[in-house]
PDB file of C-alpha atoms and ligand atoms in Angstrom:
ATOM      1  CA  UNK A   6     101.740  82.003  84.364  1.00 43.00           C
ATOM      2  CA  UNK A   7     101.616  81.844  87.910  1.00 48.00           C
ATOM      3  CA  UNK A   8     103.733  79.461  90.060  1.00 51.00           C
ATOM      4  CA  UNK A   9     102.592  76.512  90.534  1.00 47.00           C
ATOM      5  CA  UNK A  10     103.657  76.762  94.116  1.00 50.00           C
ATOM      6  CA  UNK A  11     102.120  80.012  94.479  1.00 54.00           C
ATOM      7  CA  UNK A  12      98.956  78.753  93.894  1.00 49.00           C
ATOM      8  CA  UNK A  13      96.379  78.914  96.490  1.00 50.00           C
ATOM      9  CA  UNK A  14      95.060  75.585  97.550  1.00 49.00           C
ATOM     10  CA  UNK A  15      91.063  75.167  97.923  1.00 48.00           C
ATOM     11  CA  UNK A  16      88.453  74.024  99.612  1.00 49.00           C
ATOM     12  CA  UNK A  17      90.427  71.568 101.600  1.00 57.00           C
ATOM     13  CA  UNK A  18      88.501  72.595 104.986  1.00 71.00           C
ATOM     14  CA  UNK A  19      85.090  73.794 105.934  1.00 86.00           C
ATOM     15  CA  UNK A  20      85.983  77.450 107.093  1.00 93.00           C
ATOM     16  CA  UNK A  21      85.003  79.838 105.009  1.00 96.00           C
ATOM     17  CA  UNK A  22      88.748  81.457 102.663  1.00 97.00           C
ATOM     18  CA  UNK A  23      89.980  84.163 104.069  1.00 98.00           C
ATOM     19  CA  UNK A  24      92.562  85.696 101.738  1.00 98.00           C
ATOM     20  CA  UNK A  25      94.737  87.851 104.527  1.00 98.00           C
ATOM     21  CA  UNK A  26      97.610  89.947 103.427  1.00 98.00           C
ATOM     22  CA  UNK A  27     100.914  89.764 105.331  1.00 98.00           C
ATOM     23  CA  UNK A  28     103.987  92.227 105.308  1.00 97.00           C
ATOM     24  CA  UNK A  29     106.657  90.121 107.413  1.00 97.00           C
ATOM     25  CA  UNK A  30     107.189  86.912 108.831  1.00 96.00           C
ATOM     26  CA  UNK A  31     107.009  88.381 111.998  1.00 95.00           C
ATOM     27  CA  UNK A  32     103.407  90.639 112.222  1.00 95.00           C
ATOM     28  CA  UNK A  33     102.094  87.140 110.946  1.00 95.00           C
ATOM     29  CA  UNK A  34     102.800  84.634 113.364  1.00 91.00           C
ATOM     30  CA  UNK A  35     100.715  84.574 116.160  1.00 91.00           C
ATOM     31  CA  UNK A  36      97.986  86.122 114.457  1.00 91.00           C
ATOM     32  CA  UNK A  37      97.571  83.831 112.171  1.00 94.00           C
ATOM     33  CA  UNK A  38      96.935  80.697 114.388  1.00 90.00           C
ATOM     34  CA  UNK A  39      94.247  83.122 115.908  1.00 91.00           C
ATOM     35  CA  UNK A  40      92.752  83.154 112.667  1.00 96.00           C
ATOM     36  CA  UNK A  41      93.221  80.062 111.584  1.00 94.00           C
ATOM     37  CA  UNK A  42      91.019  78.621 113.647  1.00 94.00           C
ATOM     38  CA  UNK A  43      88.428  80.695 112.340  1.00 95.00           C
ATOM     39  CA  UNK A  44      89.743  80.929 108.324  1.00 97.00           C
ATOM     40  CA  UNK A  45      90.809  78.189 105.952  1.00 96.00           C
ATOM     41  CA  UNK A  46      93.998  80.991 105.248  1.00 97.00           C
ATOM     42  CA  UNK A  47      95.660  81.892 101.787  1.00 97.00           C
ATOM     43  CA  UNK A  48      98.181  84.561 103.039  1.00 98.00           C
ATOM     44  CA  UNK A  49      99.502  86.774 100.236  1.00 98.00           C
ATOM     45  CA  UNK A  50     102.332  89.311  99.973  1.00 98.00           C
ATOM     46  CA  UNK A  51     101.881  92.359  98.375  1.00 98.00           C
ATOM     47  CA  UNK A  52     103.883  95.075  99.057  1.00 98.00           C
ATOM     48  CA  UNK A  53     105.290  96.954  96.731  1.00 98.00           C
ATOM     49  CA  UNK A  54     106.504  99.997  99.658  1.00 98.00           C
ATOM     50  CA  UNK A  55     109.338  97.655 100.899  1.00 98.00           C
ATOM     51  CA  UNK A  56     113.129  99.257  99.915  1.00 97.00           C
ATOM     52  CA  UNK A  57     115.363  98.419  99.808  1.00 97.00           C
ATOM     53  CA  UNK A  58     115.207  95.405  96.733  1.00 97.00           C
ATOM     54  CA  UNK A  59     117.244  93.646  98.733  1.00 97.00           C
ATOM     55  CA  UNK A  60     115.289  94.175 102.081  1.00 98.00           C
ATOM     56  CA  UNK A  61     112.065  93.409  99.802  1.00 98.00           C
ATOM     57  CA  UNK A  62     113.543  89.419  99.366  1.00 98.00           C
ATOM     58  CA  UNK A  63     114.853  89.047 102.752  1.00 97.00           C
ATOM     59  CA  UNK A  64     110.844  89.947 104.116  1.00 98.00           C
ATOM     60  CA  UNK A  65     109.518  87.854 101.179  1.00 98.00           C
ATOM     61  CA  UNK A  66     111.867  84.898 102.006  1.00 97.00           C
ATOM     62  CA  UNK A  67     111.604  84.906 105.804  1.00 97.00           C
ATOM     63  CA  UNK A  68     107.842  85.614 105.430  1.00 97.00           C
ATOM     64  CA  UNK A  69     107.246  82.429 102.539  1.00 97.00           C
ATOM     65  CA  UNK A  70     109.490  79.445 104.751  1.00 96.00           C
ATOM     66  CA  UNK A  71     107.568  79.978 107.997  1.00 96.00           C
ATOM     67  CA  UNK A  72     104.440  79.829 105.910  1.00 96.00           C
ATOM     68  CA  UNK A  73     105.262  77.044 104.218  1.00 95.00           C
ATOM     69  CA  UNK A  74     106.855  75.430 107.054  1.00 94.00           C
ATOM     70  CA  UNK A  75     103.553  76.210 109.370  1.00 93.00           C
ATOM     71  CA  UNK A  76     101.854  74.379 105.875  1.00 95.00           C
ATOM     72  CA  UNK A  77     100.485  77.907 105.780  1.00 96.00           C
ATOM     73  CA  UNK A  78      99.018  78.491 101.591  1.00 96.00           C
ATOM     74  CA  UNK A  79     101.645  81.412 101.022  1.00 97.00           C
ATOM     75  CA  UNK A  80     100.793  83.256  97.452  1.00 98.00           C
ATOM     76  CA  UNK A  81     103.412  86.364  95.920  1.00 98.00           C
ATOM     77  CA  UNK A  82     102.205  88.793  93.795  1.00 97.00           C
ATOM     78  CA  UNK A  83     105.170  90.634  91.708  1.00 97.00           C
ATOM     79  CA  UNK A  84     105.240  94.299  92.833  1.00 98.00           C
ATOM     80  CA  UNK A  85     104.783  97.083  91.424  1.00 98.00           C
ATOM     81  CA  UNK A  86     107.510  99.656  92.741  1.00 98.00           C
ATOM     82  CA  UNK A  87     106.733 102.228  90.278  1.00 98.00           C
ATOM     83  CA  UNK A  88     102.081 102.295  90.719  1.00 98.00           C
ATOM     84  CA  UNK A  89     103.450 102.872  94.479  1.00 98.00           C
ATOM     85  CA  UNK A  90     105.674 105.137  93.818  1.00 98.00           C
ATOM     86  CA  UNK A  91     103.326 106.975  91.552  1.00 98.00           C
ATOM     87  CA  UNK A  92     100.764 107.254  94.294  1.00 98.00           C
ATOM     88  CA  UNK A  93     102.924 108.406  97.134  1.00 98.00           C
ATOM     89  CA  UNK A  94     104.147 111.315  95.229  1.00 98.00           C
ATOM     90  CA  UNK A  95     104.450 114.534  96.968  1.00 97.00           C
ATOM     91  CA  UNK A  96     103.859 112.365 100.390  1.00 97.00           C
ATOM     92  CA  UNK A  97     107.291 111.813 100.605  1.00 95.00           C
ATOM     93  CA  UNK A  98     107.867 113.957 103.829  1.00 94.00           C
ATOM     94  CA  UNK A  99     104.707 112.236 105.651  1.00 95.00           C
ATOM     95  CA  UNK A 100     105.380 111.226 109.096  1.00 92.00           C
ATOM     96  CA  UNK A 101     104.457 107.818 109.753  1.00 92.00           C
ATOM     97  CA  UNK A 102     100.510 107.334 110.322  1.00 92.00           C
ATOM     98  CA  UNK A 103      99.962 110.480 108.150  1.00 94.00           C
ATOM     99  CA  UNK A 104      98.865 110.735 104.433  1.00 97.00           C
ATOM    100  CA  UNK A 105     101.760 108.441 102.229  1.00 98.00           C
ATOM    101  CA  UNK A 106     100.654 105.923 104.852  1.00 98.00           C
ATOM    102  CA  UNK A 107      96.876 105.281 104.415  1.00 98.00           C
ATOM    103  CA  UNK A 108      97.491 106.024 100.508  1.00 98.00           C
ATOM    104  CA  UNK A 109     100.356 102.976 101.087  1.00 98.00           C
ATOM    105  CA  UNK A 110      97.570 100.853 102.942  1.00 98.00           C
ATOM    106  CA  UNK A 111      95.307 101.071  99.789  1.00 98.00           C
ATOM    107  CA  UNK A 112      97.515 100.733  97.230  1.00 98.00           C
ATOM    108  CA  UNK A 113      98.988  97.114  99.312  1.00 98.00           C
ATOM    109  CA  UNK A 114      94.839  96.325 100.151  1.00 98.00           C
ATOM    110  CA  UNK A 115      93.572  96.915  96.615  1.00 98.00           C
ATOM    111  CA  UNK A 116      95.574  94.307  95.263  1.00 98.00           C
ATOM    112  CA  UNK A 117      94.288  92.045  97.764  1.00 98.00           C
ATOM    113  CA  UNK A 118      90.813  93.335  96.882  1.00 98.00           C
ATOM    114  CA  UNK A 119      91.117  91.968  93.265  1.00 98.00           C
ATOM    115  CA  UNK A 120      92.884  89.021  94.367  1.00 98.00           C
ATOM    116  CA  UNK A 121      90.389  87.457  96.784  1.00 98.00           C
ATOM    117  CA  UNK A 122      87.691  88.599  93.834  1.00 98.00           C
ATOM    118  CA  UNK A 123      90.034  86.635  91.315  1.00 98.00           C
ATOM    119  CA  UNK A 124      90.208  83.476  93.092  1.00 98.00           C
ATOM    120  CA  UNK A 125      86.359  83.577  94.627  1.00 97.00           C
ATOM    121  CA  UNK A 126      87.582  83.970  98.203  1.00 98.00           C
ATOM    122  CA  UNK A 127      84.205  86.019  99.865  1.00 97.00           C
ATOM    123  CA  UNK A 128      86.861  87.626 102.789  1.00 98.00           C
ATOM    124  CA  UNK A 129      89.995  89.507 103.413  1.00 98.00           C
ATOM    125  CA  UNK A 130      92.015  90.904 105.457  1.00 98.00           C
ATOM    126  CA  UNK A 131      95.531  92.227 106.893  1.00 98.00           C
ATOM    127  CA  UNK A 132      98.061  92.106 109.761  1.00 98.00           C
ATOM    128  CA  UNK A 133      99.058  95.472 109.581  1.00 97.00           C
ATOM    129  CA  UNK A 134      96.640  96.829 112.455  1.00 97.00           C
ATOM    130  CA  UNK A 135      99.454  94.642 114.190  1.00 96.00           C
ATOM    131  CA  UNK A 136     101.627  97.518 114.525  1.00 94.00           C
ATOM    132  CA  UNK A 137     101.200 100.257 117.451  1.00 94.00           C
ATOM    133  CA  UNK A 138     102.818 102.354 114.804  1.00 93.00           C
ATOM    134  CA  UNK A 139      99.562 101.763 112.159  1.00 95.00           C
ATOM    135  CA  UNK A 140      96.403 103.516 112.505  1.00 96.00           C
ATOM    136  CA  UNK A 141      94.118 100.863 112.784  1.00 97.00           C
ATOM    137  CA  UNK A 142      91.482 103.222 112.357  1.00 98.00           C
ATOM    138  CA  UNK A 143      92.330 104.162 108.905  1.00 98.00           C
ATOM    139  CA  UNK A 144      93.213 100.326 107.753  1.00 98.00           C
ATOM    140  CA  UNK A 145      90.256  99.631 108.593  1.00 98.00           C
ATOM    141  CA  UNK A 146      88.303 102.162 106.939  1.00 98.00           C
ATOM    142  CA  UNK A 147      90.306 101.807 103.846  1.00 98.00           C
ATOM    143  CA  UNK A 148      89.772  97.939 103.566  1.00 98.00           C
ATOM    144  CA  UNK A 149      85.856  98.198 104.229  1.00 98.00           C
ATOM    145  CA  UNK A 150      85.539 100.900 100.917  1.00 98.00           C
ATOM    146  CA  UNK A 151      87.400  97.914  99.255  1.00 98.00           C
ATOM    147  CA  UNK A 152      84.813  95.632 100.013  1.00 98.00           C
ATOM    148  CA  UNK A 153      82.175  97.242  99.777  1.00 98.00           C
ATOM    149  CA  UNK A 154      83.731  98.233  95.555  1.00 98.00           C
ATOM    150  CA  UNK A 155      83.901  94.374  95.015  1.00 98.00           C
ATOM    151  CA  UNK A 156      81.541  92.296  96.918  1.00 98.00           C
ATOM    152  CA  UNK A 157      83.655  91.263  99.668  1.00 98.00           C
ATOM    153  CA  UNK A 158      84.121  91.134 103.289  1.00 98.00           C
ATOM    154  CA  UNK A 159      87.192  93.026 104.967  1.00 98.00           C
ATOM    155  CA  UNK A 160      87.734  91.515 108.086  1.00 97.00           C
ATOM    156  CA  UNK A 161      87.553  95.152 110.590  1.00 98.00           C
ATOM    157  CA  UNK A 162      90.632  94.583 113.370  1.00 96.00           C
ATOM    158  CA  UNK A 163      92.776  95.584 115.330  1.00 97.00           C
ATOM    159  CA  UNK A 164      95.192  93.313 115.759  1.00 95.00           C
ATOM    160  CA  UNK A 165      98.075  94.873 118.341  1.00 96.00           C
ATOM    161  CA  UNK A 166      95.036  94.629 121.202  1.00 95.00           C
ATOM    162  CA  UNK A 167      95.499  91.809 124.134  1.00 93.00           C
ATOM    163  CA  UNK A 168      99.358  92.581 123.417  1.00 94.00           C
ATOM    164  CA  UNK A 169      98.977  91.154 120.085  1.00 94.00           C
ATOM    165  CA  UNK A 170     102.016  93.252 119.339  1.00 94.00           C
ATOM    166  CA  UNK A 171     104.026  91.557 122.153  1.00 94.00           C
ATOM    167  CA  UNK A 172     103.143  88.488 121.339  1.00 93.00           C
ATOM    168  CA  UNK A 173     104.051  88.262 118.434  1.00 92.00           C
ATOM    169  CA  UNK A 174     106.917  89.607 118.568  1.00 93.00           C
ATOM    170  CA  UNK A 175     108.001  87.202 121.116  1.00 93.00           C
ATOM    171  CA  UNK A 176     106.609  84.617 118.988  1.00 90.00           C
ATOM    172  CA  UNK A 177     108.897  85.998 116.388  1.00 90.00           C
ATOM    173  CA  UNK A 178     112.444  85.964 118.722  1.00 92.00           C
ATOM    174  CA  UNK A 179     111.317  82.625 120.227  1.00 92.00           C
ATOM    175  CA  UNK A 180     111.561  81.209 116.881  1.00 90.00           C
ATOM    176  CA  UNK A 181     114.358  83.120 115.438  1.00 93.00           C
ATOM    177  CA  UNK A 182     113.249  85.130 112.730  1.00 94.00           C
ATOM    178  CA  UNK A 183     114.599  88.246 111.211  1.00 94.00           C
ATOM    179  CA  UNK A 184     113.015  91.277 111.966  1.00 92.00           C
ATOM    180  CA  UNK A 185     113.852  94.905 110.370  1.00 93.00           C
ATOM    181  CA  UNK A 186     114.455  97.240 112.079  1.00 93.00           C
ATOM    182  CA  UNK A 187     112.123 100.120 109.761  1.00 95.00           C
ATOM    183  CA  UNK A 188     108.255 100.904 108.614  1.00 96.00           C
ATOM    184  CA  UNK A 189     109.456  99.219 104.825  1.00 97.00           C
ATOM    185  CA  UNK A 190     109.417 102.243 102.479  1.00 97.00           C
ATOM    186  CA  UNK A 191     113.108 104.237 101.338  1.00 97.00           C
ATOM    187  CA  UNK A 192     111.405 107.580 104.268  1.00 96.00           C
ATOM    188  CA  UNK A 193     110.970 105.357 106.848  1.00 96.00           C
ATOM    189  CA  UNK A 194     114.339 103.564 105.955  1.00 96.00           C
ATOM    190  CA  UNK A 195     115.701 107.130 105.842  1.00 94.00           C
ATOM    191  CA  UNK A 196     113.888 108.780 109.780  1.00 91.00           C
ATOM    192  CA  UNK A 197     114.586 105.034 111.186  1.00 91.00           C
ATOM    193  CA  UNK A 198     118.818 105.707 110.214  1.00 87.00           C
ATOM    194  CA  UNK A 199     118.851 108.614 111.652  1.00 84.00           C
ATOM    195  CA  UNK A 200     117.076 108.402 114.496  1.00 66.00           C
ATOM    196  CA  UNK A 201     119.570 108.851 117.125  1.00 53.00           C
ATOM    197  CA  UNK A 202     119.953 105.132 118.903  1.00 43.00           C
TER     198      UNK A 202
HETATM  199  S1  LIG B 329     105.901 104.294 106.728  1.00 89.72           S
HETATM  200 FE1  LIG B 329     105.103 102.517 106.192  1.00 89.72          FE
HETATM  201  S2  LIG B 329     102.878 102.165 106.184  1.00 89.72           S
HETATM  202 FE2  LIG B 329     103.795 104.774 105.562  1.00 89.72          FE
HETATM  203  S3  LIG B 329     104.054 104.638 103.781  1.00 89.72           S
HETATM  204 FE3  LIG B 329     105.873 103.625 104.708  1.00 89.72          FE
HETATM  205  S4  LIG B 329     106.458 101.675 103.922  1.00 89.72           S
HETATM  206 FE4  LIG B 329     103.946 102.743 103.855  1.00 89.72          FE
END
């Protein structure tokens, strides 16, 4: 059964509801403030890619604490780690921005679309494009296709533009948020640890 605090608050404004997939607090802090002007937001944390479990908990707790402090509705979906590894099998050696990332976006956004349908929310989107390491065109392509299949509108965006990434990081720094030094999966972690300082 869904936890009480996970239940979205609905119908509190006249703005259309948007289920916004988030990956961590720093990537969400700035863009959500902008989106909040247009939409009634329900933040959705589904990130089975994040490795190891301690790191997942750290990012999830930071995101939840920030969201609740801002008075935003936050939901966590239990990560299906087995499914993520199964879907990305054979793509372990891919670089960031490669084929594995597209599968990773698909795995996370398909759950977001399913949750939006379940809750009767007409719009869904993600903050993933805020990262300069992520290809917004690929994210948008995946999101639009999932939206079409589910009868939802995907919010196409490239949030890194207009200094979106810089402003997000500045906000995170200013509020003392935990900021990770790798994207999330075990492969990106290993690469980051190997990279020269
Ligand atoms: S590098 Fe990031 S986006 Fe790509 S597969 Fe790993 S966690 Fe997913």
